[in-house]
Amino acid sequence: MAKQKRNAQETKLKILTNAKLLFSKQGYDATTVDDIANASDVNKALIYYYFKNKSGLYSEVMSGLFDAIYEEVVNSSKKCNSVVDELEVFIYSYASYAYKHPYFPALLLRELSDSGAHLPEMMFVSMRRLFSLLSDILKRAEEQKVFKHSIAMVVHFMIIGGLNLMVTTKPLRVKAMKMDKDIDTCADCLVDDVAEFIFETMKNSLEVR
Amino acid sequence: MAKQKRNAQETKLKILTNAKLLFSKQGYDATTVDDIANASDVNKALIYYYFKNKSGLYSEVMSGLFDAIYEEVVNSSKKCNSVVDELEVFIYSYASYAYKHPYFPALLLRELSDSGAHLPEMMFVSMRRLFSLLSDILKRAEEQKVFKHSIAMVVHFMIIGGLNLMVTTKPLRVKAMKMDKDIDTCADCLVDDVAEFIFETMKNSLEVR
Amino acid sequence: MAKQKRNAQETKLKILTNAKLLFSKQGYDATTVDDIANASDVNKALIYYYFKNKSGLYSEVMSGLFDAIYEEVVNSSKKCNSVVDELEVFIYSYASYAYKHPYFPALLLRELSDSGAHLPEMMFVSMRRLFSLLSDILKRAEEQKVFKHSIAMVVHFMIIGGLNLMVTTKPLRVKAMKMDKDIDTCADCLVDDVAEFIFETMKNSLEVR
Amino acid sequence: MAKQKRNAQETKLKILTNAKLLFSKQGYDATTVDDIANASDVNKALIYYYFKNKSGLYSEVMSGLFDAIYEEVVNSSKKCNSVVDELEVFIYSYASYAYKHPYFPALLLRELSDSGAHLPEMMFVSMRRLFSLLSDILKRAEEQKVFKHSIAMVVHFMIIGGLNLMVTTKPLRVKAMKMDKDIDTCADCLVDDVAEFIFETMKNSLEVR
DNA sequence: CATGAATGAGAGTTCATTCAT
DNA sequence: AATGAATGAACTCTCATTCAT
């Protein structure tokens, strides 16, 4: 009666996509399995068939996202020929990914405010992998006497925090702009301008002169 | 049967305090009114007697926090005698508040990833009030030719984001340290060191030389 | 602090009046003690001080109403000089009471559909007292060969049912009229016309010719 | 653990039947969803699965009843060959339905005393449909000079009111009889006798002589 | 693969009622 | 006489999860 046999892979992907969207928009708790099933035009039980349970689905969503962003950053940084370049590329490619997938920053921030309550291991590993990319850049830059010594973890969070908050607060900032023209909330800044500003800030500050 | 204390103020405060703790540890959705009632050693219905409903309680919790941090920052900056000093004080006092009330960063971050889904107006107003403090510092510094032009919103988020993430990820970072000694997650950095590093970064980068 | 010592009797009356109103508008279950306290501008606990509990208050409200309608009917029928007159007066005075106190029909109907779940005895006694008034009229009329034999209980319910339903459905009937002009729901019939019609119907039918 | 029957139709019907019973016995507010679930030997959540919410269930119950009584009356009146016959059939079939489904009168009376607070539209439409049946009979009778002019709405309520109250007060009247043999509450009158008496009363009174 | 039917555990909220003052 | 504080028991409704088909 219903449209069955619709290709397993495709169905699974559809579920993942909708889950990603809903989780990011509403958070883990506020998103129900029913929501996801309806959005995906799929029976609720099927979600359990594919993903064991809600938290399993969430994990799979998050892994996907982390893998993707890692790929993006790593790939982009291949064609670099200086550590400073590498930092720039790190920031730009993270920024561009964040803007292209605006659910990601929300999910990441939420996860970090929970100290990773929902997904212990995988999240953890992926985060560290990303951080060690930056950490490594900074270390090499220091060895090459291009950058001063810095606290990599804090640099990382200034970059990630700055970019993520710019993405997640976009609607808030637009609203603020409409209410009070005097305060500039950067409501229609472009990604690249933000990324550039962050990069320049870091370079300026860290560079050995 | 239970102890009826008949001290309204005290009781209400006890509820607010426990709510603050639980909301920050577990998030809004994952914290039940029962949790709060039990933690406060109070009948659940009493919470509704004082706060109308869960979201009303949450609002009151958040208002309190925002008011407090605003006070802290404003008071501390009174004794400054230069704009650069003001920036330093802004960062340090925010940092010290965040470390003293570690639930605050978690709540703030979560709220910002939701675009303020849980509390429309009040949150909004308080956030802007805090931001305009920093925005004003930067503007005056620029007028005095002490700082270059900068994007205030991004500066704000780099500071706030950096600090908040350092607070909320503390347990995660400690765990990471134990697993892999090679990656330095700044697991036992002190508040003041972090604040100082952020301040220096910003000053270095923005200062007119 | 608050306006106390406001005369006990007066306060009690105010509570009774508001209770009567609310119970009739919303029914027993849907009316909360808080509703009544607020409407009466009185502390909730005071209601328990005066009336033991919700159902006690309800009982007192109902007794008052039944006593009043009984008085009304009995008094009016004193000046009659024929049984037919007495029937007429019974119907008219009941009708006028019902229109003057439109909460009464609603309460009565509700009570009767419950088989008197809320107030066992008193309600019961009062109802019977009223019925025996009519029953007696019909019996005497029959003895005097003025009326044929009839089933008093059914006559009673046709009168009471007809009048009460006309009162309680007034808003419904007005609404119906606006939607469909073709069906005449007697939306703006006057009390007296309804009473007259009922009286005439009964007289016509029962009279010995 | 419990028996899962997997027969949707049957289960749904069981719920509706028990709901009908309980709502009529106890009224809307006093009947809990738990009551209905227990009586139906069904998990509470299932009720929400089928009926959205309590008031949705109530609506469905009431629609069913109104449809049924309308059918009954309409079908019975097909074989009539005079308007007077039609009136008789109207009264008898309503009476027989009311006696066979004694929850109906209670529900109807309660609904009418509320001015339809619980179910806006459907109730309304169904009531009017029933009334227009009688209204039409009276109109045609008048045109044929068989009946005098009358106020259809009041006639309707005298009939409906009389019958319904006879049904709902049955237990009360039995109790009264036991307490006082002198007052005849028609405690063991038969349906048909009541219906006949009402019909005769109306005919006698309305007929053109 | 896919679905509708069914469940258990709890969450938020309300309310009659009582107690201390 | 009157009040604010506090409670326990219910009640409606939701949701992750499972089962039978």
Short mmCIF file of C-alpha atoms (C1' of nucleotides) in Angstrom, two decimals, chain F residues 5-19:
data_model
loop_
_atom_site.label_atom_id
_atom_site.label_comp_id
_atom_site.label_asym_id
_atom_site.label_seq_id
_atom_site.Cartn_x
_atom_site.Cartn_y
_atom_site.Cartn_z
"C1'" DA F 5 3.30 29.16 52.79
"C1'" DA F 6 3.37 24.41 52.00
"C1'" DT F 7 1.80 19.79 50.69
"C1'" DG F 8 0.02 15.27 48.47
"C1'" DA F 9 -2.50 13.33 45.31
"C1'" DA F 10 -4.06 13.38 40.78
"C1'" DC F 11 -4.43 14.50 36.07
"C1'" DT F 12 -3.33 15.33 31.20
"C1'" DC F 13 -0.18 14.47 28.01
"C1'" DT F 14 4.48 12.99 25.84
"C1'" DC F 15 7.95 10.07 24.39
"C1'" DA F 16 11.39 6.46 23.66
"C1'" DT F 17 10.88 2.01 22.77
"C1'" DT F 18 9.07 -2.65 21.40
"C1'" DC F 19 6.12 -6.16 19.17
#
